[in-house]
Short mmCIF file of C-alpha atoms in Angstrom, two decimals:
data_model
loop_
_atom_site.label_atom_id
_atom_site.label_comp_id
_atom_site.label_asym_id
_atom_site.label_seq_id
_atom_site.Cartn_x
_atom_site.Cartn_y
_atom_site.Cartn_z
CA MET U 1 145.29 108.36 105.92
CA SER U 2 141.73 109.56 105.70
CA VAL U 3 139.75 106.77 104.89
CA GLU U 4 135.86 108.09 103.51
CA LEU U 5 133.06 105.62 103.16
CA LYS U 6 132.34 107.63 98.52
CA GLU U 7 128.92 106.80 97.07
CA HIS U 8 128.59 107.19 93.22
CA ARG U 9 126.22 109.04 91.60
CA SER U 10 127.60 110.13 88.37
CA SER U 11 129.16 108.22 85.17
CA THR U 12 132.19 108.16 86.45
CA ALA U 13 134.57 105.75 90.29
CA ASP U 14 137.22 106.61 91.36
CA ILE U 15 139.06 103.55 91.74
CA SER U 16 142.40 101.83 91.91
CA THR U 17 144.11 98.65 90.13
CA THR U 18 145.37 95.66 90.77
CA SER U 19 148.76 93.91 90.17
CA GLU U 20 147.66 92.25 86.84
CA GLY U 21 145.77 96.31 85.49
CA LEU U 22 142.77 95.43 86.74
CA PRO U 23 140.24 98.01 89.16
CA ILE U 24 138.85 97.77 92.19
CA SER U 25 138.01 100.19 93.94
CA ASN U 26 139.82 101.88 97.00
CA ILE U 27 137.14 101.15 99.17
CA ILE U 28 137.47 97.73 101.28
CA PRO U 29 133.47 97.33 102.77
CA LYS U 30 130.78 96.32 100.98
CA ASN U 31 126.86 97.72 100.89
CA ASP U 32 127.90 101.23 101.98
CA GLU U 33 129.28 100.04 105.30
CA ASP U 34 133.00 101.63 106.34
CA ASP U 35 135.80 101.09 108.60
CA ALA U 36 133.38 101.23 111.79
CA SER U 37 130.85 98.93 110.45
CA MET U 38 133.92 96.33 108.73
CA LEU U 39 135.83 96.79 112.75
CA MET U 40 132.08 95.35 114.15
CA ALA U 41 131.67 92.82 111.46
CA PHE U 42 134.99 91.17 112.75
CA ASN U 43 134.79 91.34 116.36
CA ASN U 44 132.32 88.32 115.41
CA ALA U 45 133.04 84.74 114.69
CA LYS U 46 129.26 84.70 113.44
CA PRO U 47 125.93 87.23 114.02
CA SER U 48 124.19 86.28 117.70
CA LEU U 49 121.03 85.47 118.78
CA LEU U 50 119.48 87.98 118.42
CA VAL U 51 119.87 88.73 115.19
CA ILE U 52 119.07 84.69 114.56
CA CYS U 53 115.42 85.47 116.40
CA LEU U 54 114.83 88.33 114.59
CA THR U 55 115.92 86.71 110.94
CA VAL U 56 114.22 83.25 111.84
CA LEU U 57 111.25 85.90 112.94
CA ALA U 58 111.14 88.29 109.74
CA SER U 59 111.25 85.04 107.52
CA ILE U 60 107.78 84.03 108.76
CA SER U 61 107.16 86.31 106.34
CA GLY U 62 108.82 84.82 103.55
CA PHE U 63 107.93 81.82 104.81
CA MET U 64 103.75 83.82 104.48
CA PHE U 65 104.77 84.28 100.64
CA GLY U 66 105.03 80.91 99.65
CA TYR U 67 102.88 79.75 101.42
CA ASP U 68 100.03 81.58 100.60
CA THR U 69 101.21 81.50 96.84
CA GLY U 70 101.21 78.13 96.99
CA TYR U 71 98.05 75.73 98.62
CA ILE U 72 96.15 78.02 95.60
CA SER U 73 97.82 75.52 93.91
CA SER U 74 95.61 72.69 95.85
CA ALA U 75 92.62 73.87 96.32
CA LEU U 76 91.37 75.32 93.03
CA VAL U 77 90.94 71.71 92.61
CA SER U 78 89.65 70.70 96.48
CA ILE U 79 87.44 73.04 96.00
CA GLY U 80 84.92 71.65 93.94
CA LYS U 81 81.43 71.95 93.69
CA ASP U 82 81.94 74.07 97.78
CA PHE U 83 80.70 77.66 95.12
CA GLY U 84 77.84 75.55 93.82
CA SER U 85 79.48 73.89 90.30
CA GLU U 86 83.02 73.57 89.11
CA LEU U 87 85.46 76.16 88.96
CA THR U 88 85.91 76.91 85.18
CA TYR U 89 89.45 78.15 84.16
CA GLY U 90 88.99 81.68 84.07
CA GLN U 91 87.10 82.04 88.33
CA GLN U 92 90.36 79.71 89.28
CA GLU U 93 92.73 82.42 86.73
CA PHE U 94 90.70 84.99 89.04
CA ILE U 95 91.41 83.83 92.34
CA THR U 96 95.25 83.12 91.50
CA ALA U 97 95.45 86.49 90.02
CA ALA U 98 93.77 88.79 93.60
CA THR U 99 97.16 88.13 95.83
CA SER U 100 99.55 88.84 92.83
CA LEU U 101 97.32 92.32 91.94
CA GLY U 102 96.62 93.46 95.57
CA ALA U 103 100.93 92.46 95.96
CA LEU U 104 101.37 95.03 93.52
CA ILE U 105 99.54 97.55 94.76
CA SER U 106 101.07 97.08 98.05
CA ALA U 107 104.57 96.86 97.21
CA ILE U 108 104.79 100.17 95.34
CA PHE U 109 103.55 101.94 98.30
CA ALA U 110 105.35 99.67 100.87
CA GLY U 111 108.55 101.69 100.72
CA ILE U 112 107.07 104.83 100.97
CA CYS U 113 105.15 103.43 104.22
CA ALA U 114 108.25 101.66 105.83
CA ASP U 115 110.27 104.64 105.73
CA LEU U 116 106.85 107.33 107.04
CA PHE U 117 106.01 104.76 109.83
CA GLY U 118 108.41 102.77 110.59
CA ARG U 119 109.55 98.61 109.57
CA LYS U 120 107.85 97.13 112.41
CA PRO U 121 104.99 98.78 111.75
CA VAL U 122 104.79 97.68 108.61
CA VAL U 123 105.27 94.16 109.06
CA MET U 124 102.32 93.95 111.91
CA THR U 125 100.06 95.16 109.34
CA SER U 126 100.89 92.88 106.71
CA ASN U 127 100.14 89.89 110.15
CA VAL U 128 96.89 91.58 109.90
CA LEU U 129 95.76 91.42 106.43
CA PHE U 130 97.11 88.27 106.82
CA VAL U 131 95.03 87.13 108.76
CA VAL U 132 92.18 88.89 107.59
CA GLY U 133 91.86 87.76 103.99
CA ALA U 134 93.05 83.49 105.26
CA ALA U 135 89.25 84.18 107.69
CA ILE U 136 87.52 85.60 104.05
CA GLN U 137 88.06 82.79 103.01
CA CYS U 138 87.54 80.55 104.55
CA GLY U 139 83.54 81.70 105.46
CA ALA U 140 83.90 82.18 102.01
CA HIS U 141 80.92 80.15 100.00
CA THR U 142 80.39 82.36 96.62
CA VAL U 143 83.79 82.67 93.64
CA TRP U 144 83.71 86.37 95.05
CA THR U 145 84.40 86.27 98.65
CA MET U 146 87.16 83.76 97.48
CA ILE U 147 88.52 86.53 95.03
CA ALA U 148 88.18 88.87 98.51
CA GLY U 149 89.96 87.32 100.53
CA ARG U 150 92.95 86.72 98.24
CA LEU U 151 93.24 90.36 97.24
CA VAL U 152 93.64 91.12 100.94
CA MET U 153 96.10 88.57 101.45
CA GLY U 154 97.88 89.95 98.34
CA PHE U 155 98.12 93.07 100.05
CA GLY U 156 100.19 91.14 102.67
CA VAL U 157 102.35 89.09 100.65
CA GLY U 158 103.02 92.20 99.04
CA ILE U 159 104.44 94.38 101.86
CA GLY U 160 105.94 91.20 103.98
CA SER U 161 107.49 90.86 100.41
CA LEU U 162 109.30 93.76 100.20
CA ILE U 163 109.53 94.49 103.31
CA ALA U 164 110.55 91.60 105.87
CA PRO U 165 114.10 91.66 103.54
CA LEU U 166 114.80 94.79 104.12
CA TYR U 167 114.55 94.61 107.68
CA ILE U 168 117.06 91.75 107.92
CA SER U 169 119.76 93.86 105.73
CA GLU U 170 119.07 96.81 108.09
CA LEU U 171 119.34 95.24 111.18
CA ALA U 172 122.12 92.10 110.71
CA PRO U 173 126.03 92.48 111.24
CA SER U 174 127.70 92.94 107.27
CA ARG U 175 129.65 90.27 107.57
CA PHE U 176 126.05 87.58 107.42
CA ARG U 177 123.71 89.79 105.74
CA GLY U 178 124.05 87.76 102.71
CA ARG U 179 123.12 84.74 104.48
CA LEU U 180 120.39 86.44 106.27
CA VAL U 181 118.68 88.12 103.90
CA VAL U 182 118.70 84.14 101.77
CA ILE U 183 117.16 82.82 104.81
CA ASN U 184 113.84 84.40 104.16
CA CYS U 185 114.20 83.80 100.09
CA LEU U 186 113.92 79.05 101.73
CA GLY U 187 111.34 80.30 103.94
CA ILE U 188 108.75 81.49 100.50
CA THR U 189 110.24 78.47 99.50
CA GLY U 190 109.87 75.88 102.19
CA GLY U 191 106.85 77.84 102.65
CA GLN U 192 105.09 76.69 99.45
CA LEU U 193 106.66 72.63 99.86
CA ILE U 194 104.90 71.90 103.33
CA ALA U 195 101.97 73.92 101.58
CA TYR U 196 101.38 71.61 99.03
CA GLY U 197 102.44 69.15 101.47
CA VAL U 198 99.80 69.57 103.69
CA GLY U 199 96.52 70.13 100.87
CA ALA U 200 97.77 66.50 99.52
CA GLY U 201 96.74 65.06 102.67
CA LEU U 202 94.07 66.88 103.56
CA ASP U 203 92.41 66.29 99.98
CA GLN U 204 90.42 63.76 100.51
CA VAL U 205 88.67 65.49 103.67
CA HIS U 206 85.59 66.84 102.97
CA ASN U 207 86.34 70.89 103.54
CA GLY U 208 90.05 70.49 103.75
CA TRP U 209 90.72 73.72 101.74
CA ARG U 210 89.40 75.21 105.03
CA VAL U 211 91.79 74.30 107.49
CA VAL U 212 94.08 74.85 104.82
CA VAL U 213 93.77 78.43 104.47
CA GLY U 214 93.23 78.36 108.68
CA LEU U 215 96.73 77.20 109.26
CA SER U 216 98.37 80.39 106.95
CA MET U 217 96.84 82.28 110.22
CA ILE U 218 98.99 81.06 112.56
CA PRO U 219 102.49 81.52 111.50
CA PRO U 220 101.85 85.27 110.69
CA ALA U 221 99.83 86.18 114.14
CA ILE U 222 102.58 84.55 115.64
CA GLN U 223 105.21 87.17 113.65
CA LEU U 224 102.94 90.05 115.23
CA VAL U 225 103.33 88.73 118.62
CA ALA U 226 107.15 88.85 118.12
CA PHE U 227 107.56 92.10 116.27
CA PHE U 228 106.22 94.00 119.71
CA PHE U 229 109.27 92.23 121.05
CA LEU U 230 111.55 92.66 118.54
CA PRO U 231 114.22 96.43 117.72
CA GLU U 232 112.77 99.05 115.11
CA THR U 233 116.43 99.52 112.93
CA PRO U 234 118.69 101.67 113.08
CA ARG U 235 118.70 103.54 110.40
CA TYR U 236 114.72 104.65 110.30
CA LEU U 237 115.28 105.27 113.80
CA ILE U 238 118.66 107.97 113.56
CA SER U 239 116.13 109.21 110.44
CA LYS U 240 113.90 110.37 113.24
CA GLY U 241 116.16 111.48 115.58
CA LYS U 242 116.27 109.04 118.21
CA THR U 243 119.91 107.95 118.21
CA GLU U 244 120.40 106.82 121.80
CA LYS U 245 117.90 104.61 120.50
CA ALA U 246 119.59 103.65 118.04
CA ALA U 247 122.46 103.01 119.63
CA GLY U 248 121.13 100.71 122.12
CA VAL U 249 119.87 98.61 118.88
CA ILE U 250 123.42 98.43 117.68
CA SER U 251 124.99 97.18 120.37
CA ARG U 252 122.45 93.96 120.21
CA THR U 253 123.35 93.43 116.95
CA HIS U 254 127.02 93.76 117.11
CA PRO U 255 128.10 92.24 120.71
CA GLY U 256 131.83 93.45 121.79
CA ALA U 257 131.31 96.43 119.69
CA SER U 258 132.70 99.78 121.18
CA GLN U 259 130.93 102.58 122.04
CA ALA U 260 133.24 104.21 119.83
CA LEU U 261 132.15 102.76 117.35
CA ILE U 262 128.78 102.54 117.43
CA GLU U 263 129.31 106.53 117.88
CA THR U 264 130.71 106.49 114.31
CA LYS U 265 128.46 104.17 113.04
CA ILE U 266 126.21 106.18 114.49
CA GLY U 267 127.76 108.91 112.31
CA GLU U 268 127.52 106.84 109.52
CA PHE U 269 124.02 106.51 109.29
CA MET U 270 122.95 110.17 109.16
CA GLN U 271 125.55 111.17 106.94
CA LEU U 272 123.56 108.78 104.48
CA ASN U 273 120.94 110.01 106.12
CA ASN U 274 121.55 113.61 104.92
CA GLU U 275 123.01 112.99 101.17
CA LEU U 276 119.41 111.62 100.94
CA PRO U 277 118.00 114.95 98.55
CA GLY U 278 114.97 116.52 99.60
CA SER U 279 112.90 117.60 102.37
CA ASN U 280 110.93 114.73 103.32
CA VAL U 281 109.54 110.90 102.23
CA PHE U 282 108.19 112.15 99.20
CA SER U 283 110.10 114.38 97.52
CA ARG U 284 113.12 112.48 98.91
CA THR U 285 111.78 109.63 96.58
CA TRP U 286 110.81 111.89 93.58
CA GLU U 287 114.55 113.43 93.51
CA GLY U 288 115.61 109.62 93.48
CA ILE U 289 113.11 108.69 90.84
CA LYS U 290 114.57 110.94 88.41
CA GLU U 291 118.21 110.16 89.53
CA ILE U 292 118.10 106.62 88.99
CA HIS U 293 116.22 107.83 85.39
CA ARG U 294 118.91 110.75 84.31
CA VAL U 295 122.38 108.44 85.94
CA PRO U 296 123.06 106.09 83.31
CA SER U 297 124.96 103.83 85.58
CA ASN U 298 121.96 104.13 87.54
CA PHE U 299 119.41 103.12 85.13
CA ARG U 300 121.02 99.93 83.50
CA ALA U 301 121.92 98.72 87.06
CA LEU U 302 117.48 98.93 87.02
CA VAL U 303 116.86 97.83 83.22
CA ILE U 304 119.02 94.59 84.82
CA ALA U 305 117.25 94.47 87.98
CA CYS U 306 113.68 95.14 86.68
CA ALA U 307 114.83 92.63 83.64
CA LEU U 308 116.01 89.87 85.65
CA GLN U 309 112.57 89.93 87.50
CA GLY U 310 110.73 89.76 84.66
CA ILE U 311 112.42 86.37 83.24
CA GLN U 312 112.18 85.43 86.79
CA GLN U 313 107.96 85.30 86.05
CA PHE U 314 108.19 85.20 82.45
CA THR U 315 109.17 82.24 82.12
CA GLY U 316 106.31 80.14 83.40
CA PHE U 317 107.24 78.96 86.85
CA ASN U 318 105.05 80.22 88.67
CA SER U 319 102.15 78.89 86.45
CA LEU U 320 103.92 75.58 87.79
CA MET U 321 103.59 77.32 91.50
CA TYR U 322 99.71 77.84 90.61
CA PHE U 323 99.01 75.25 88.76
CA SER U 324 100.45 72.47 89.51
CA SER U 325 98.00 70.18 91.12
CA THR U 326 95.27 71.40 88.12
CA ILE U 327 98.34 70.26 85.67
CA PHE U 328 98.15 67.23 87.15
CA GLN U 329 95.21 66.75 87.30
CA ALA U 330 94.52 67.56 82.97
CA ILE U 331 96.86 64.01 82.55
CA GLY U 332 95.43 61.86 84.84
CA PHE U 333 96.39 61.73 88.33
CA ASP U 334 94.35 60.79 90.64
CA ASN U 335 96.13 62.66 94.02
CA SER U 336 97.31 65.83 92.00
CA THR U 337 98.25 67.53 95.15
CA ALA U 338 100.77 64.59 95.94
CA VAL U 339 102.52 64.78 92.40
CA SER U 340 102.98 69.05 93.30
CA VAL U 341 104.35 68.15 96.28
CA ILE U 342 107.51 66.82 94.00
CA VAL U 343 107.64 70.21 92.80
CA ALA U 344 107.43 72.47 95.45
CA GLY U 345 110.35 70.00 96.57
CA THR U 346 112.78 70.28 94.29
CA ASN U 347 112.08 73.92 94.61
CA PHE U 348 113.47 73.84 98.30
CA VAL U 349 116.04 71.31 97.36
CA PHE U 350 117.85 73.19 94.61
CA THR U 351 117.18 76.78 96.36
CA LEU U 352 119.61 75.02 98.96
CA VAL U 353 121.80 74.30 96.28
CA ALA U 354 121.85 77.78 94.76
CA PHE U 355 122.82 79.33 98.20
CA PHE U 356 126.22 76.94 98.39
CA VAL U 357 127.50 77.65 95.10
CA ILE U 358 125.99 80.81 93.57
CA ASP U 359 128.83 83.12 94.99
CA ARG U 360 131.51 80.45 93.53
CA VAL U 361 130.09 80.11 90.36
CA GLY U 362 128.96 83.69 90.00
CA ARG U 363 125.31 85.85 88.99
CA ARG U 364 126.51 85.89 85.81
CA ARG U 365 127.75 81.90 84.48
CA ILE U 366 124.95 80.26 86.30
CA LEU U 367 122.11 82.17 84.79
CA LEU U 368 124.31 81.52 81.26
CA ILE U 369 123.79 77.47 83.40
CA GLY U 370 120.53 77.70 84.11
CA ILE U 371 118.38 79.00 81.66
CA PRO U 372 119.17 76.89 78.86
CA GLY U 373 118.32 73.73 81.71
CA MET U 374 114.81 76.00 82.15
CA MET U 375 114.57 76.09 78.01
CA ILE U 376 115.06 72.42 77.15
CA SER U 377 112.78 71.57 80.35
CA LEU U 378 110.37 73.32 79.03
CA ILE U 379 110.43 72.01 75.65
CA VAL U 380 110.65 68.55 76.61
CA CYS U 381 107.10 69.39 78.29
CA ALA U 382 105.15 70.90 75.02
CA ILE U 383 107.11 67.95 72.99
CA SER U 384 105.57 65.46 75.90
CA PHE U 385 101.50 67.59 75.74
CA HIS U 386 101.37 66.91 71.87
CA TYR U 387 101.18 63.25 72.52
CA ILE U 388 98.20 63.58 74.93
CA LYS U 389 95.39 63.53 74.66
CA ILE U 390 93.50 66.48 76.76
CA GLU U 391 90.92 68.43 74.94
CA PHE U 392 89.39 71.22 76.84
CA LYS U 393 85.45 72.21 77.70
CA ASP U 394 83.58 74.66 78.85
CA GLY U 395 86.85 76.14 79.81
CA SER U 396 87.63 72.50 81.86
CA ALA U 397 89.73 69.75 80.92
CA VAL U 398 89.09 66.30 79.47
CA LEU U 399 91.14 64.01 79.31
CA ARG U 400 90.50 61.57 76.56
CA ASP U 401 92.58 58.42 77.73
CA THR U 402 92.33 57.95 81.25
CA LYS U 403 95.23 55.85 81.75
CA ILE U 404 98.46 57.58 82.71
CA THR U 405 100.48 57.63 79.68
CA GLY U 406 104.12 57.24 79.61
CA TRP U 407 104.17 60.57 78.08
CA GLY U 408 102.82 62.10 81.31
CA ILE U 409 105.76 60.93 83.72
CA VAL U 410 107.61 62.33 81.11
CA VAL U 411 106.22 65.52 81.98
CA ILE U 412 106.77 65.19 85.03
CA VAL U 413 110.52 64.93 85.27
CA GLY U 414 110.27 67.66 82.39
CA MET U 415 108.77 69.60 85.80
CA VAL U 416 111.34 68.60 88.16
CA CYS U 417 114.39 69.75 85.99
CA PHE U 418 112.95 72.86 85.16
CA VAL U 419 111.63 74.11 88.07
CA ALA U 420 115.69 72.36 89.39
CA THR U 421 117.16 75.09 87.34
CA TYR U 422 115.01 77.25 87.36
CA ALA U 423 115.54 78.01 91.44
CA VAL U 424 119.25 77.35 91.17
CA GLY U 425 119.58 80.33 89.36
CA ILE U 426 117.24 82.97 88.07
CA GLY U 427 114.95 82.04 91.16
CA ASN U 428 117.74 83.89 93.15
CA VAL U 429 119.52 85.96 91.83
CA PRO U 430 116.84 88.76 90.94
CA TRP U 431 116.71 88.63 94.33
CA GLN U 432 120.40 90.43 94.83
CA GLN U 433 118.66 93.01 93.20
CA CYS U 434 119.83 95.54 95.77
CA GLU U 435 123.69 95.26 95.21
CA LEU U 436 123.12 97.44 91.89
CA PHE U 437 122.23 101.05 93.30
CA PRO U 438 124.01 102.77 94.95
CA GLN U 439 122.11 104.31 98.50
CA SER U 440 120.85 107.44 96.54
CA VAL U 441 117.99 105.12 94.76
CA ARG U 442 118.15 101.51 96.26
CA GLY U 443 114.75 101.32 97.89
CA ILE U 444 113.21 103.62 94.86
CA GLY U 445 115.14 100.16 92.33
CA ALA U 446 113.71 97.76 95.07
CA SER U 447 110.57 99.07 94.08
CA TYR U 448 110.53 99.16 90.57
CA ALA U 449 111.71 95.59 90.25
CA THR U 450 109.51 94.30 92.90
CA ALA U 451 106.72 95.64 91.24
CA THR U 452 107.70 94.22 88.17
CA ASN U 453 108.29 91.04 89.79
CA TRP U 454 104.85 90.91 90.72
CA SER U 455 103.43 92.62 87.11
CA GLY U 456 104.26 89.42 85.23
CA SER U 457 103.07 87.34 88.34
CA LEU U 458 99.44 88.70 87.78
CA VAL U 459 99.85 88.60 83.77
CA ILE U 460 101.01 84.60 84.23
CA SER U 461 98.37 84.13 87.20
CA ALA U 462 95.35 85.11 85.07
CA THR U 463 96.36 84.20 81.44
CA PHE U 464 98.52 80.77 81.71
CA LEU U 465 94.86 78.66 81.74
CA THR U 466 92.89 80.52 78.85
CA MET U 467 97.02 79.82 76.64
CA LEU U 468 96.07 76.78 77.61
CA GLU U 469 92.58 76.25 76.10
CA ASN U 470 93.80 78.58 73.63
CA ILE U 471 96.65 77.90 71.96
CA THR U 472 96.95 73.73 73.37
CA PRO U 473 99.36 73.08 77.18
CA THR U 474 102.10 72.62 74.05
CA GLY U 475 101.50 75.65 72.14
CA THR U 476 101.68 77.22 75.78
CA PHE U 477 105.01 75.93 77.21
CA ALA U 478 106.71 76.13 74.08
CA PHE U 479 106.35 80.09 74.02
CA PHE U 480 107.72 79.75 77.63
CA ALA U 481 111.29 77.70 75.90
CA GLY U 482 110.75 81.17 73.01
CA LEU U 483 111.10 83.43 76.08
CA CYS U 484 113.28 81.67 77.59
CA LEU U 485 116.09 82.01 74.50
CA VAL U 486 114.98 85.62 74.68
CA ALA U 487 116.18 86.04 78.54
CA TYR U 488 119.59 83.93 77.37
CA VAL U 489 120.37 86.16 75.37
CA PHE U 490 119.78 89.38 77.04
CA VAL U 491 121.19 87.75 80.13
CA PHE U 492 124.44 87.41 77.68
CA PHE U 493 124.77 90.51 76.06
CA CYS U 494 123.47 92.43 79.38
CA TYR U 495 123.99 91.10 82.66
CA PRO U 496 127.83 90.87 83.59
CA GLU U 497 129.10 89.35 86.37
CA LEU U 498 128.91 91.10 89.63
CA SER U 499 129.84 88.29 92.15
CA ASN U 500 131.99 89.42 95.40
CA MET U 501 132.52 93.12 93.62
CA GLU U 502 131.49 96.45 96.13
CA LEU U 503 128.72 98.71 95.24
CA GLU U 504 131.57 101.10 93.38
CA GLU U 505 133.04 98.47 91.38
CA THR U 506 129.33 97.53 90.22
CA GLN U 507 129.07 101.37 89.28
CA ALA U 508 132.25 101.44 87.67
CA VAL U 509 131.03 97.97 85.28
CA LEU U 510 127.80 99.61 84.37
CA THR U 511 128.99 102.95 83.67
CA GLY U 512 130.17 103.79 79.63
CA GLY U 513 127.32 100.47 78.62
CA PHE U 514 127.48 96.51 80.53
CA ASN U 515 131.75 95.65 80.30
CA ILE U 516 130.86 91.98 80.29
CA LYS U 517 134.57 91.27 79.36
CA GLN U 518 135.62 93.05 82.51
CA SER U 519 133.51 92.18 84.90
CA LYS U 520 134.11 88.62 84.23
CA LYS U 521 138.19 89.78 84.68
CA LEU U 522 137.22 91.93 88.10
CA ALA U 523 134.81 89.32 89.23
CA SER U 524 137.90 86.86 89.31
CA ALA U 525 140.39 88.81 90.57
CA ARG U 526 138.27 90.04 92.93
CA ARG U 527 137.58 86.84 94.36
CA ARG U 528 141.28 85.49 94.33
CA GLN U 529 142.07 88.65 96.53
CA HIS U 530 139.41 89.23 98.02
CA ALA U 531 140.65 87.47 101.18
CA LYS U 532 144.45 88.97 101.26
CA GLU U 533 143.32 92.13 100.38
CA LEU U 534 140.71 92.20 103.74
CA ALA U 535 143.17 91.19 105.98
CA GLU U 536 145.86 93.74 104.28
CA TYR U 537 143.50 96.39 104.74
CA LEU U 538 142.60 95.76 108.63
CA GLU U 539 146.43 95.47 109.49
CA LYS U 540 147.79 98.66 108.34
CA ASN U 541 144.17 100.67 108.83
CA THR U 542 142.95 99.65 112.04
CA GLU U 543 145.27 101.19 114.75
CA GLU U 544 144.66 104.46 112.51
CA LEU U 545 140.83 104.79 112.07
CA VAL U 546 140.40 103.70 116.70
CA ASP U 547 143.32 106.72 116.65
CA LYS U 548 140.46 108.56 114.31
CA VAL U 549 137.47 108.02 116.64
#
């Protein structure tokens, strides 16, 4: 019996059925991994020390993503008159949006640069941009200098947000890949939490915000030095014909794997690279762009991936990350940055919760639970702000009643509930976007989706305070609640359940429609039968595969 890697490139998929008559793929391995990958992964009960170290070090990019988007909330409050006068809402929006703009620009080109120059050099370039951007901000004495520093730092954020998960996924064994990539997400939320904590501690210190920014130079400097000693990914090395180096890296990330299996794994990578159309990076990228739009299942995957990233941004979460201190200051809290720590802490804790429950509950189900929770929380905030007497004068908020009322406490509770329901669902699910696409268009699809995320972040950061002023806080939070309703309708009708599915199964589900009912039955069957089928597969095929190798 011959077992092959199959790539879904058209509107059909080769599928068999379970005893229940439900379609399941003939292929056990996931994520374009075939028999050698599966055998290599199951040789080890836990990832090697090298894999753990490279995951932690690569996740510094995620930490910087979180820290750099988190500290700006406290900095906008503590800058005060350091630039000559109090910052207007418009100036705060420009400062905040600069990072999102830089990230959007660099994320568009980061994937091509990674294919041209390698994953390591691109990540190391982001480290340099982090340091330079932070240095410019530390020395800033004008608003436009601060904006320039945030823009440069944004270039680093955009590169890191795209390449760090890619680097981890290409080096980690398939058995541990999902959990290891989530560590990068935990780095993001942990970075935000630490940024809020440091900002709160230095809130009353003269020029304390410069210290908060300056501290952000330490992690990328550590990552820059560490990456000199970390390996390049085998997939990239093989694309450049460096098979011996690739074999050495695979042997270190898959300890115990035989030389024959390593050689077979290299053959898999070579086959995948050869299947991509085009003679160079640019032509392959253009062919991928055409394929992702022409093949119906690919295009549906693109719609889902971009929509989920858009929902993540346009439901208003980053407005809290960027401006929570400003909001709490506006409703009367003296140490508003300290209160914001509660928001960031909730985000981190419930990201951990998502880590443990998302595969058990299911991606679709967790979104259908979380999004209504977000909507209810936003409605509570909208109602509460109606009873808080806030006026907007000269681009700033003025509280007519200087005492903190019960409605102010309700706002905090509403925001905490919003963040909790966000973090456990839409905060994590969109970053599983790679599972939607086949190998031939996976990079293109991820680039589209990441660009959508940063475009949304740019819009929100550039307009949120203006919305507060022009349509009132009540109108702003009611607007976000309305977008949550739209998001719920989209998920209900267009997002199939993809938990525990294999690549071909995902493509089969998206063939001919979104097939919600079929996906739920298939995901349920896969959840019950995955362990049994995997054991039977290995038992029946191990001897034959070893002979074939």
